[in-house]
mmCIF file of C-alpha atoms in Angstrom:
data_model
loop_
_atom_site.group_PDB
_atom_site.id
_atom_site.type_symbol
_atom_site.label_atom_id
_atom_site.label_comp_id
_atom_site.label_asym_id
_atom_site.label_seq_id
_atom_site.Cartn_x
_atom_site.Cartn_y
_atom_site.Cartn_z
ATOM 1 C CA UNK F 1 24.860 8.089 15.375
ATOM 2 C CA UNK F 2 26.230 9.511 18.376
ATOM 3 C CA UNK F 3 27.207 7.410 21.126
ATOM 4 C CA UNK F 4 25.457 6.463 24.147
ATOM 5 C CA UNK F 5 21.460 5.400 24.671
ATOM 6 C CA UNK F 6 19.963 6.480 21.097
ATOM 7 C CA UNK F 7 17.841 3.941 19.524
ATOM 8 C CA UNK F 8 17.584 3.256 15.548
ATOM 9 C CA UNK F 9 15.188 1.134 13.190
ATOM 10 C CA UNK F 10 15.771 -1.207 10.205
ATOM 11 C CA UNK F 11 12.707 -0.904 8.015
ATOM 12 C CA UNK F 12 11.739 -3.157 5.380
ATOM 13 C CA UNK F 13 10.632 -0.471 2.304
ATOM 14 C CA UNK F 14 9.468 -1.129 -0.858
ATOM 15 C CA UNK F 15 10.747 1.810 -3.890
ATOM 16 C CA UNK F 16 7.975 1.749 -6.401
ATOM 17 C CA UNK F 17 7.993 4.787 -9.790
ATOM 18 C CA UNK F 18 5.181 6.735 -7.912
ATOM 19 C CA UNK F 19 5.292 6.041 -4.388
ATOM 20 C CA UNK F 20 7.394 5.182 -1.481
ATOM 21 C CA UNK F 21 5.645 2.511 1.006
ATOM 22 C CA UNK F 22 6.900 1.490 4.429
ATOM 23 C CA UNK F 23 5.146 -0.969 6.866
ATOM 24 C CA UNK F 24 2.611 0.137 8.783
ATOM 25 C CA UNK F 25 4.070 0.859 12.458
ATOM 26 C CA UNK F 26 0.705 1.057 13.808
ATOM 27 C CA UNK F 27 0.508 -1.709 16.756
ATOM 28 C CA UNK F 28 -2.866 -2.429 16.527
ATOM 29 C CA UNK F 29 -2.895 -3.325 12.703
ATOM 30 C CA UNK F 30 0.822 -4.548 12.558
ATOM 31 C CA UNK F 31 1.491 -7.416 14.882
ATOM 32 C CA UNK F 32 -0.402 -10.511 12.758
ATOM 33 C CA UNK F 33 -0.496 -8.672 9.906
ATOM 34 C CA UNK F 34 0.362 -11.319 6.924
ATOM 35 C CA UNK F 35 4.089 -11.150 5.498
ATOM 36 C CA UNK F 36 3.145 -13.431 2.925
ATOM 37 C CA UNK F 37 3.529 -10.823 0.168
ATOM 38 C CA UNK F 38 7.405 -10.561 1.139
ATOM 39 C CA UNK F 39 9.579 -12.162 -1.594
ATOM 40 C CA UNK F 40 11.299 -15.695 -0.155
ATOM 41 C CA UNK F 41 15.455 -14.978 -0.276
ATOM 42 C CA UNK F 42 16.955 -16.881 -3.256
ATOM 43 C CA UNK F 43 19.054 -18.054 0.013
ATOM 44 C CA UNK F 44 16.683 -20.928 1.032
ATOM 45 C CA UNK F 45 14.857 -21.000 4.401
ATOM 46 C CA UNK F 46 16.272 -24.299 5.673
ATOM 47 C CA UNK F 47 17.774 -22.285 9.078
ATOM 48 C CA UNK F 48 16.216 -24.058 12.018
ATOM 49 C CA UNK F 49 15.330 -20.369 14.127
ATOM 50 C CA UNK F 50 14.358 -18.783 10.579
ATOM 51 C CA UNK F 51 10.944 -21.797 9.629
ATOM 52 C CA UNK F 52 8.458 -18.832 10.190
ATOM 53 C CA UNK F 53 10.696 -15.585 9.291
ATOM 54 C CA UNK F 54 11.319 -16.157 5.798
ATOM 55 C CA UNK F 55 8.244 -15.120 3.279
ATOM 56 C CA UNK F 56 6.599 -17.217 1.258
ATOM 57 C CA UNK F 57 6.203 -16.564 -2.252
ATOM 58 C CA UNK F 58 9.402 -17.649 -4.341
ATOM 59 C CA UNK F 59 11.595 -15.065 -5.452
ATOM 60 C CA UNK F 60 11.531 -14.007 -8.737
ATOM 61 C CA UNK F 61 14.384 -13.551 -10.602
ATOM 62 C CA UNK F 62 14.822 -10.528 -13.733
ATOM 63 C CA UNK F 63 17.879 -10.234 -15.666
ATOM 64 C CA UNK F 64 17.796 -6.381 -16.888
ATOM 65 C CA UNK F 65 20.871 -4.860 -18.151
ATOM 66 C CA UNK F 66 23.031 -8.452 -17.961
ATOM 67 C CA UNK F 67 23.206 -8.559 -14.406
ATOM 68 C CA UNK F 68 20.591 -9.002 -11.576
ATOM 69 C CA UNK F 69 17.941 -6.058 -11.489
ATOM 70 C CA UNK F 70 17.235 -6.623 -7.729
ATOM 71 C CA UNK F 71 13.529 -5.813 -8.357
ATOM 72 C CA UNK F 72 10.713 -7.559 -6.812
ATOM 73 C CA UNK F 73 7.133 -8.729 -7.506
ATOM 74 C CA UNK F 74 4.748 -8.004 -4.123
ATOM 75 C CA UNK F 75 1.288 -8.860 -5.515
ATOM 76 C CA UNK F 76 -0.704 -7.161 -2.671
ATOM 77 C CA UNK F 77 1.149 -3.865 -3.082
ATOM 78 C CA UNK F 78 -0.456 -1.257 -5.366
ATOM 79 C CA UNK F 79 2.593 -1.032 -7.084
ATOM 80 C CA UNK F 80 3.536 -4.692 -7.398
ATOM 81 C CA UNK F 81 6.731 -3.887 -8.802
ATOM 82 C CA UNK F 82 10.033 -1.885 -7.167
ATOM 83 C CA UNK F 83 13.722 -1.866 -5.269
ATOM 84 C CA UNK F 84 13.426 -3.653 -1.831
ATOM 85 C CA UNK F 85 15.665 -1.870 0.500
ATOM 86 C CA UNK F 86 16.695 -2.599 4.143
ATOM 87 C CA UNK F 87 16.991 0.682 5.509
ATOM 88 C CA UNK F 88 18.503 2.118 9.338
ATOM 89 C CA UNK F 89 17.408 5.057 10.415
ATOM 90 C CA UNK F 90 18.367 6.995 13.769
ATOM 91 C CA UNK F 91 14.583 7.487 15.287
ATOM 92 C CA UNK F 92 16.158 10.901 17.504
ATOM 93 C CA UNK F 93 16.354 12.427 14.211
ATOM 94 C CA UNK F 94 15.293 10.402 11.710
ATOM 95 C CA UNK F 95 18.748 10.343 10.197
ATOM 96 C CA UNK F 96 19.803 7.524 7.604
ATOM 97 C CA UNK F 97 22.769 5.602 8.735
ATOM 98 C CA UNK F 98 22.974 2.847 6.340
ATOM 99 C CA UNK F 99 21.176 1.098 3.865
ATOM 100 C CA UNK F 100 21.543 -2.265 1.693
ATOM 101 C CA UNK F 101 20.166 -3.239 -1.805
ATOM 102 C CA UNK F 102 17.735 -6.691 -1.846
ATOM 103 C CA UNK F 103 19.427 -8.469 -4.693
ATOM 104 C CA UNK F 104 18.303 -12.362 -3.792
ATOM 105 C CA UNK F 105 21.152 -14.357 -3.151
ATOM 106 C CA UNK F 106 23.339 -11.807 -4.254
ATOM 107 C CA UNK F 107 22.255 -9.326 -1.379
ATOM 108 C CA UNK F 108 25.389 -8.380 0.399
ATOM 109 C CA UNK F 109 24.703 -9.481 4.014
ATOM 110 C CA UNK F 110 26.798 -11.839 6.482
ATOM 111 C CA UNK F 111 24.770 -15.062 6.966
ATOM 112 C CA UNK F 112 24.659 -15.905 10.328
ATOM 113 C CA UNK F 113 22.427 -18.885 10.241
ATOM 114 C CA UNK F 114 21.594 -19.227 13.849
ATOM 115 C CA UNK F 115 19.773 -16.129 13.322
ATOM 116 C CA UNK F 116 18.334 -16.802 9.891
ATOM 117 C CA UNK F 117 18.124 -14.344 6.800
ATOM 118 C CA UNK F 118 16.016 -11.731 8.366
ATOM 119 C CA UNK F 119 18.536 -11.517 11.781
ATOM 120 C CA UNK F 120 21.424 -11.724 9.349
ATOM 121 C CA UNK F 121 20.723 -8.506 7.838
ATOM 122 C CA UNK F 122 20.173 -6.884 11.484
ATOM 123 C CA UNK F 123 23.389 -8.025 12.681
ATOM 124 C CA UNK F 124 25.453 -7.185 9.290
ATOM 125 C CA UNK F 125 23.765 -3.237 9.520
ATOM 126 C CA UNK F 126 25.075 -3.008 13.188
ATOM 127 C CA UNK F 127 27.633 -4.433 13.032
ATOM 128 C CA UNK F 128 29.394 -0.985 13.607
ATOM 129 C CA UNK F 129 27.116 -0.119 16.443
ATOM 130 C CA UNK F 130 27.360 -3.263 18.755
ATOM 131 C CA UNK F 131 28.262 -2.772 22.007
ATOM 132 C CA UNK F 132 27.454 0.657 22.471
ATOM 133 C CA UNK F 133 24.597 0.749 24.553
ATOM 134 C CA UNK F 134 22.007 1.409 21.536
ATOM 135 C CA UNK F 135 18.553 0.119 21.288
ATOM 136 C CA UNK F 136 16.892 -1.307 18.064
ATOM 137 C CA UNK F 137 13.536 -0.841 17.275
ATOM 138 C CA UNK F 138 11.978 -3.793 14.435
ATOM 139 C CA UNK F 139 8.885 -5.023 12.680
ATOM 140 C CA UNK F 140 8.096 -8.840 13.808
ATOM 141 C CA UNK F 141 9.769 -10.094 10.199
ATOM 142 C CA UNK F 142 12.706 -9.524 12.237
ATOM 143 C CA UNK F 143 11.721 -9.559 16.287
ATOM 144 C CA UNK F 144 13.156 -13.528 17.316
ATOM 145 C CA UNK F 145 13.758 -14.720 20.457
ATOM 146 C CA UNK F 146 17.245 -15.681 19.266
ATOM 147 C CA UNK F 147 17.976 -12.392 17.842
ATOM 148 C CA UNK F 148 16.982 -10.181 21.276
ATOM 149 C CA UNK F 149 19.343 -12.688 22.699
ATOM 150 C CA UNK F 150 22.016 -12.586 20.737
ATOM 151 C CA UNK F 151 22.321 -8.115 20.857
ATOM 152 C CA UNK F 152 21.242 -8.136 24.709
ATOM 153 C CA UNK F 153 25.160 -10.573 24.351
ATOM 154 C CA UNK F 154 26.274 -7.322 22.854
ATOM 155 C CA UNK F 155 25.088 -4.577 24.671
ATOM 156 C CA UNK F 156 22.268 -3.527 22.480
ATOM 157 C CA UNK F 157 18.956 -3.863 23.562
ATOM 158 C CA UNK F 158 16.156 -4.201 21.370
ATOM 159 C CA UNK F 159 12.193 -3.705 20.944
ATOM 160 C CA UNK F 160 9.919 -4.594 18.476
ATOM 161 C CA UNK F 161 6.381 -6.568 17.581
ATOM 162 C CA UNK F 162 7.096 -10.380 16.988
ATOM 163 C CA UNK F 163 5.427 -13.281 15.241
ATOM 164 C CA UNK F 164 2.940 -15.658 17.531
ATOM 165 C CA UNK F 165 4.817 -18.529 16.097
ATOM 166 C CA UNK F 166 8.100 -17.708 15.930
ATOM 167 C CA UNK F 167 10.441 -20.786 17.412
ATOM 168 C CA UNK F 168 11.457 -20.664 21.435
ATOM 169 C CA UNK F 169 8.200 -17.790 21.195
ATOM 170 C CA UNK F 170 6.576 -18.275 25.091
ATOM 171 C CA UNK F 171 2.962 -19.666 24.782
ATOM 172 C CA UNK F 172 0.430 -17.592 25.801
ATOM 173 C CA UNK F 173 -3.396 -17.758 27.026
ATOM 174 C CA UNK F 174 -6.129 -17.054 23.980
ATOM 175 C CA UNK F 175 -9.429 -15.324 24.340
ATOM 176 C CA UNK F 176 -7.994 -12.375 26.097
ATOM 177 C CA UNK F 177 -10.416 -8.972 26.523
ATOM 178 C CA UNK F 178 -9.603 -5.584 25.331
ATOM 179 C CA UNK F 179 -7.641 -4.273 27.245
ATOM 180 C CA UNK F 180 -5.834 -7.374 28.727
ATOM 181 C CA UNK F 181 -2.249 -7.741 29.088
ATOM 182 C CA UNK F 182 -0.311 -10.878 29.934
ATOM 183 C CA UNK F 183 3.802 -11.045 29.849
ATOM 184 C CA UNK F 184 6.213 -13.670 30.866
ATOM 185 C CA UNK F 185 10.004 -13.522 31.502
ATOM 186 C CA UNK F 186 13.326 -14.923 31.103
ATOM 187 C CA UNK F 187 16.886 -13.982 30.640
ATOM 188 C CA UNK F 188 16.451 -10.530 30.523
ATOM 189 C CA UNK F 189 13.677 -10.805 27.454
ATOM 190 C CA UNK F 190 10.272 -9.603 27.951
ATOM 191 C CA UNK F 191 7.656 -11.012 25.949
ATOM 192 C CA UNK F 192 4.290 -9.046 25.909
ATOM 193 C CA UNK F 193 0.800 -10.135 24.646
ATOM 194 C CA UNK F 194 -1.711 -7.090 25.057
ATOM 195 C CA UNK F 195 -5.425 -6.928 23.331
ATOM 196 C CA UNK F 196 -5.911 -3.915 21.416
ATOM 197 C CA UNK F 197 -8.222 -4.341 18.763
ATOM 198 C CA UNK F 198 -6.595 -7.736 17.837
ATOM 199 C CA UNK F 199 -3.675 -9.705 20.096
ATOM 200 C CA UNK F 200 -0.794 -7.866 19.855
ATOM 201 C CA UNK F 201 2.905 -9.920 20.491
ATOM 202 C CA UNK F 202 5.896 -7.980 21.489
ATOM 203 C CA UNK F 203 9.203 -8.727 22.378
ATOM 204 C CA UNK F 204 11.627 -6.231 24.514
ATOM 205 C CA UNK F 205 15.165 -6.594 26.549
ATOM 206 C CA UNK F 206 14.746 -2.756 27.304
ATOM 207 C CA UNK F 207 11.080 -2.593 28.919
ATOM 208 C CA UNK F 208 9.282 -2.984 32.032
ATOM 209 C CA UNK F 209 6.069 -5.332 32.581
ATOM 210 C CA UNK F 210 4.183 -1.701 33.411
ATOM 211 C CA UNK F 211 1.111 0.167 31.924
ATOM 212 C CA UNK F 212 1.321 3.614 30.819
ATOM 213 C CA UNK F 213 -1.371 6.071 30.469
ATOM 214 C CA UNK F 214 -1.346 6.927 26.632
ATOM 215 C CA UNK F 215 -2.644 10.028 24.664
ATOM 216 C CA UNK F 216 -5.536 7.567 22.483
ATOM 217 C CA UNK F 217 -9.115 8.166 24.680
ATOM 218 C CA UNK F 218 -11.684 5.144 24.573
ATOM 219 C CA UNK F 219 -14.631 6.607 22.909
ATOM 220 C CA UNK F 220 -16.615 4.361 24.739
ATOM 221 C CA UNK F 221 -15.729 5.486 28.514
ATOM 222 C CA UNK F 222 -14.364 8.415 27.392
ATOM 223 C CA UNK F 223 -10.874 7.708 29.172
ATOM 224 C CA UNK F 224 -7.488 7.452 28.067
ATOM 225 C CA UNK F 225 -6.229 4.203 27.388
ATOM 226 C CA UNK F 226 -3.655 2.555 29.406
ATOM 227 C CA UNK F 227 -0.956 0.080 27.684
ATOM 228 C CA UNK F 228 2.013 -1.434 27.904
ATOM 229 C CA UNK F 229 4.972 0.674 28.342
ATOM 230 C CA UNK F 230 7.010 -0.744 25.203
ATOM 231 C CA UNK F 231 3.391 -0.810 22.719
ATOM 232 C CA UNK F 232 3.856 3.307 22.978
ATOM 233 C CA UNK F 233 7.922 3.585 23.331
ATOM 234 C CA UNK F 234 8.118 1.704 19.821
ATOM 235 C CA UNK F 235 4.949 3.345 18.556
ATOM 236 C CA UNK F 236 6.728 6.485 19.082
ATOM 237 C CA UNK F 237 10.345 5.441 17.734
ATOM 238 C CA UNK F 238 8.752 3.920 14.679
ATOM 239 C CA UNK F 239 6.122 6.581 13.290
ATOM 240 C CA UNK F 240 9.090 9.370 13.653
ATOM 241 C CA UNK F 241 10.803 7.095 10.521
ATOM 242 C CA UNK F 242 7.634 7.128 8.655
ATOM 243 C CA UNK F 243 7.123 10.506 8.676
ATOM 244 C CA UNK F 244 10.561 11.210 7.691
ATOM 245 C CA UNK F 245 9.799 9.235 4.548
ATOM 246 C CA UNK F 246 6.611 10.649 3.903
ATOM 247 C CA UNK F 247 8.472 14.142 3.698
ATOM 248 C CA UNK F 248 10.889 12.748 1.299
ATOM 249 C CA UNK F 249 8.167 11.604 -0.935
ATOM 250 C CA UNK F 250 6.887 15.213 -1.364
ATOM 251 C CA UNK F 251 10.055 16.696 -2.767
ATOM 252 C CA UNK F 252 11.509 13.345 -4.227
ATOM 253 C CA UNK F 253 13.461 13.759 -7.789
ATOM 254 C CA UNK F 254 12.886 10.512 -9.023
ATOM 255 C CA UNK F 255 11.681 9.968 -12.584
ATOM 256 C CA UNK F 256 9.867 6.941 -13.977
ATOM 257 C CA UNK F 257 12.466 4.576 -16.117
ATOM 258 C CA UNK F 258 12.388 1.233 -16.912
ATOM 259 C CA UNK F 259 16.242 1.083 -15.598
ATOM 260 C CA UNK F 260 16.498 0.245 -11.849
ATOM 261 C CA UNK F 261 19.814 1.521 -11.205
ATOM 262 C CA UNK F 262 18.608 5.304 -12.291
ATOM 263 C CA UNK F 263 15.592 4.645 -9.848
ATOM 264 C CA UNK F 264 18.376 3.835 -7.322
ATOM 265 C CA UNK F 265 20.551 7.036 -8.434
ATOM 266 C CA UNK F 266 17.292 9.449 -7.808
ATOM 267 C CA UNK F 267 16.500 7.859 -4.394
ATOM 268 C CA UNK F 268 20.162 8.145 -3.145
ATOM 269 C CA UNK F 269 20.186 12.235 -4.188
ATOM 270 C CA UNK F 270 16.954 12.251 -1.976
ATOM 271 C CA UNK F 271 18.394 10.232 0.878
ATOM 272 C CA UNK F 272 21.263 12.617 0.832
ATOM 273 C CA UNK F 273 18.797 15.860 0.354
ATOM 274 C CA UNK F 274 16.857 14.360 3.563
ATOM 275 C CA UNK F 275 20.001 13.856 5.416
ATOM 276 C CA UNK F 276 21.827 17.249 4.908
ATOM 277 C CA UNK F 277 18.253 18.940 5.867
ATOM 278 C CA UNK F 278 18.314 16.719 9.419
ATOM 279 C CA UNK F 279 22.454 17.899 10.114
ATOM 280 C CA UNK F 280 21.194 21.677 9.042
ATOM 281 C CA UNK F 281 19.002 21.703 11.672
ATOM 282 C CA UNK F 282 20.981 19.883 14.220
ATOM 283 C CA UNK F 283 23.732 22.109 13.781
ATOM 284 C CA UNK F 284 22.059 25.636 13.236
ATOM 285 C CA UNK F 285 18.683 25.314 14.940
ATOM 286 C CA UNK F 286 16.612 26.570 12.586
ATOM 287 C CA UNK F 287 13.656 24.494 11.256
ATOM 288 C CA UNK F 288 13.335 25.278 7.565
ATOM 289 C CA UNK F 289 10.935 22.735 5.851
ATOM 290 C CA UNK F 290 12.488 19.939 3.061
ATOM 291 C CA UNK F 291 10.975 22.032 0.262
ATOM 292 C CA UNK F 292 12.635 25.144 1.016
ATOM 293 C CA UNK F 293 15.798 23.812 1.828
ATOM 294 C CA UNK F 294 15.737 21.948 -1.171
ATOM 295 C CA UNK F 295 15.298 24.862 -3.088
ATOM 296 C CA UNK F 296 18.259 26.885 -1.275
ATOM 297 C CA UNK F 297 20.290 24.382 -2.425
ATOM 298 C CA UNK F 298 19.316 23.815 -5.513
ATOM 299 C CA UNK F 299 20.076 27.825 -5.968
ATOM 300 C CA UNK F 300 23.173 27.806 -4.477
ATOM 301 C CA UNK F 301 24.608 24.604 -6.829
ATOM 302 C CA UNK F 302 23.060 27.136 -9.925
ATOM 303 C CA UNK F 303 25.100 30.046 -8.371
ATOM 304 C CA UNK F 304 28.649 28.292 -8.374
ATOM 305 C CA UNK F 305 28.670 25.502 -11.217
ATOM 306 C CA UNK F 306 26.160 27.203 -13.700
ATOM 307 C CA UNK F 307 27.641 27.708 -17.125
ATOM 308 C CA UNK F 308 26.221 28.932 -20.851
ATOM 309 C CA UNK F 309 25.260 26.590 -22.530
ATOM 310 C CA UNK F 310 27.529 26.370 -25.936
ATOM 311 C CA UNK F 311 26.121 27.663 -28.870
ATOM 312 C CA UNK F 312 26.573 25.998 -32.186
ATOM 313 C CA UNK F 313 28.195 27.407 -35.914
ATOM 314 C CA UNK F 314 27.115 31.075 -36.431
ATOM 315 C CA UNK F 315 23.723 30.933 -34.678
ATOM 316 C CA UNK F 316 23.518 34.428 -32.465
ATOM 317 C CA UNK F 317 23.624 33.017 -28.723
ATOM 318 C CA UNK F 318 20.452 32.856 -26.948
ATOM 319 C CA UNK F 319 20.093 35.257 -23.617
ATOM 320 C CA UNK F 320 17.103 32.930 -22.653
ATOM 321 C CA UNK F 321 19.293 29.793 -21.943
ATOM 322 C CA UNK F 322 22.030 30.791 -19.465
ATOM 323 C CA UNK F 323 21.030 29.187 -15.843
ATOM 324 C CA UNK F 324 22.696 31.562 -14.199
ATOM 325 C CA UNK F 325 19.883 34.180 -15.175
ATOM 326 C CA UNK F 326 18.199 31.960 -11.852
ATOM 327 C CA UNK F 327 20.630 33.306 -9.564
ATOM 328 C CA UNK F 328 19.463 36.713 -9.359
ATOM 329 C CA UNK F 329 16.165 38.491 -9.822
ATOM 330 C CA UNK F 330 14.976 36.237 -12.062
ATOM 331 C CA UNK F 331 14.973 33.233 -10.015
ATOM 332 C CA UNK F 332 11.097 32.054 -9.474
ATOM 333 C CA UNK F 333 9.240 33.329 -6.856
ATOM 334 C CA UNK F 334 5.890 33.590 -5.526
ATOM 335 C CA UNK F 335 3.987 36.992 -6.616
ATOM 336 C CA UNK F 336 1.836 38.656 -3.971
ATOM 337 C CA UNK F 337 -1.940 39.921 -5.831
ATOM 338 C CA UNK F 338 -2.308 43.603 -6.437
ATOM 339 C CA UNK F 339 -5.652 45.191 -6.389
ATOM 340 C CA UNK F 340 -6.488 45.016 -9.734
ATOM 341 C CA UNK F 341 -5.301 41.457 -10.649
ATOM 342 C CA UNK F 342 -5.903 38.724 -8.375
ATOM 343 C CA UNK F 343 -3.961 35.816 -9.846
ATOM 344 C CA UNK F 344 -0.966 38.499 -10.483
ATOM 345 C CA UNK F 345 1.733 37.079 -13.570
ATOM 346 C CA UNK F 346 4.788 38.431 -14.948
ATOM 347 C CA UNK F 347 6.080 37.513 -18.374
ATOM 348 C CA UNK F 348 8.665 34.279 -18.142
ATOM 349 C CA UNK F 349 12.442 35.808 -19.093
ATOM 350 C CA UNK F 350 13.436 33.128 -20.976
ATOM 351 C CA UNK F 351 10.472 33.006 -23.155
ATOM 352 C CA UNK F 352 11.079 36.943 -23.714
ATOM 353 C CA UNK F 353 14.565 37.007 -24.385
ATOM 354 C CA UNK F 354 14.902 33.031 -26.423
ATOM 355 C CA UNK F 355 15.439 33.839 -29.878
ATOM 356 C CA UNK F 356 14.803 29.673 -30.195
ATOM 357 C CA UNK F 357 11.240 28.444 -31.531
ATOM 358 C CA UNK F 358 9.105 26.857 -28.144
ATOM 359 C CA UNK F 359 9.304 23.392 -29.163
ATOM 360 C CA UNK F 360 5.774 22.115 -30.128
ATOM 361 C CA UNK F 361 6.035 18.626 -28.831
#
């Protein structure tokens, strides 16, 4: 990350065999949104400023391959079944900067237990990056009184949707109107409670108590919307991460196996496909997409460490089974309609020069 005023997110995602999910960023459906489905740390929950942090169901423990699988059973997901990871992302470019493996006990954070298990894992990730000047943008499984208090102590400011009933949380008034915004103050920590479509709690040691004129128009008067200056900043910082991950869910390499570490293997390749695709365009300028740069480099690896494959006893080698015959004309490419043909085809050069049977099944 470079230095100065950038801002970053830690993201709570679920890995599942067919689909990537992250939390919904969206204020107006996120703020009391039930955490319930979370699974509880195998640490315990018996930290005074973590009694409404930690989620509730018990952890559930799989021994795969004699060690701990680190998978984890979220009934209210479609896939109930994945890798947890704790993820930080730069939200200027949507850059990965580190990442850490839920395990249960085992998961290798620094317990801090004034802050509890979920502020534990935000101070352990930036711990690199305190001091700095940065700003942190969170979901309210982290957001804490405690925790804004204890970066704004380290020159890091912070932002992000918090929890009604989190401990030293300020009270506010209920039965609020659309539209209504209420905020109280102290030590340099904002607390926010606006009404969108349902009471939305924020947090923010970065933020002014000021409306802003937003790009969403009431259907109803036919105007734009005016909210609270830190409800769009960390709309803005968090959707940028989502899409990010929705990319990388397009082009992803990962195949479906019953053994967790490979599903870990094929997600790292992608975090490192997604990553080299954000520094390409930071350094050059240009703005491929992820699916052609993918591709380019998946040609240029065939060009340099492609070899024939060995061929075995007197069998005549195959021409059909050489990768490097991608490198060149052959490689696969789209093929423009002609006049006469509109779905235009061109026989496969492997199948045309293989002097192998096509395998049946």
């Amino acid at each position: 990350m470079p230095r100065g005023l950038t801002s970053a997110q830690i993201e709570n995602i679920l890995y599942d065999d067919n689909v990537t999910e992250l939390g919904d960023s969206d204020l107006s459906e996120e703020d009391d949104k039930d955490d319930s489905d979370y699974i509880q740390s195998d640490r315990g929950s018996d930290d005074e400023n973590e009694s409404e942090s930690a989620p509730a169901h018990s952890s559930k423990k799989r021994k795969r391959d004699g060690g701990e699988s680190g998978l984890v059973y979220i009934p209210s997901k479609r896939h109930r079944f994945g890798l947890k990871l704790f993820v930080l992302c730069d939200c200027e470019t949507a850059f990965i900067l580190d990442m850490i493996l839920y395990t249960g006990a085992r998961t290798n954070i620094k317990e801090n237990k004034k802050l509890g298990i979920s502020g534990s894992v935000v101070s352990t990730m930036l711990e690199s990056y305190l001091g700095q000047g940065h700003i942190l943008f969170v979901d309210n499984w982290y957001t804490s009184p405690t925790l804004l208090h204890y970066l704004h102590e380290r020159m890091t400011g912070a932002c992000g949707t918090v929890k009604p009933n989190r401990k030293f949380m300020a009270k506010f008034p209920i039965g609020l109107q659309k539209g209504d915004v209420v905020h109280k103050q102290a030590n340099n920590i904002l607390a926010v409670k606006w009404k969108d479509k349902r009471d939305v709690h924020l947090l923010t040691s970065v933020h002014e108590p000021k409306l802003q004129t937003s790009e969403n128009i009431d259907h109803s008067t036919k105007t734009f919307i005016d909210k609270p200056e830190c409800v769009i900043v960390y709309n803005q910082n968090m959707r940028l991460v989502d899409k990010s991950d929705s990319m990388m869910s397009s082009v992803e390499c990962s195949r479906k196996t019953m053994k967790w570490y490979k599903k870990m293997f094929f997600h790292l390749i992608d975090c490192a496909v997604l990553n080299a695709h954000i520094l390409y365009q930071v350094k050059t300028g240009e703005k491929p997409t992820l699916h052609d740069f993918t591709r380019e480099v998946i040609r240029q690896l065939l060009e340099q460490y492609s070899e024939p494959l060995p061929t075995a006893g007197r069998r005549r080698a195959s021409h059909g089974d050489d990768p490097t015959r991608l490198t060149g004309r052959h490689f696969p490419k789209y093929i423009r309609p002609t006049a006469a043909k509109k779905n235009a085809q061109k026989p496969c050069h492997v199948c045309r020069t293989t002097t192998l049977r096509p395998k049946q099944r």
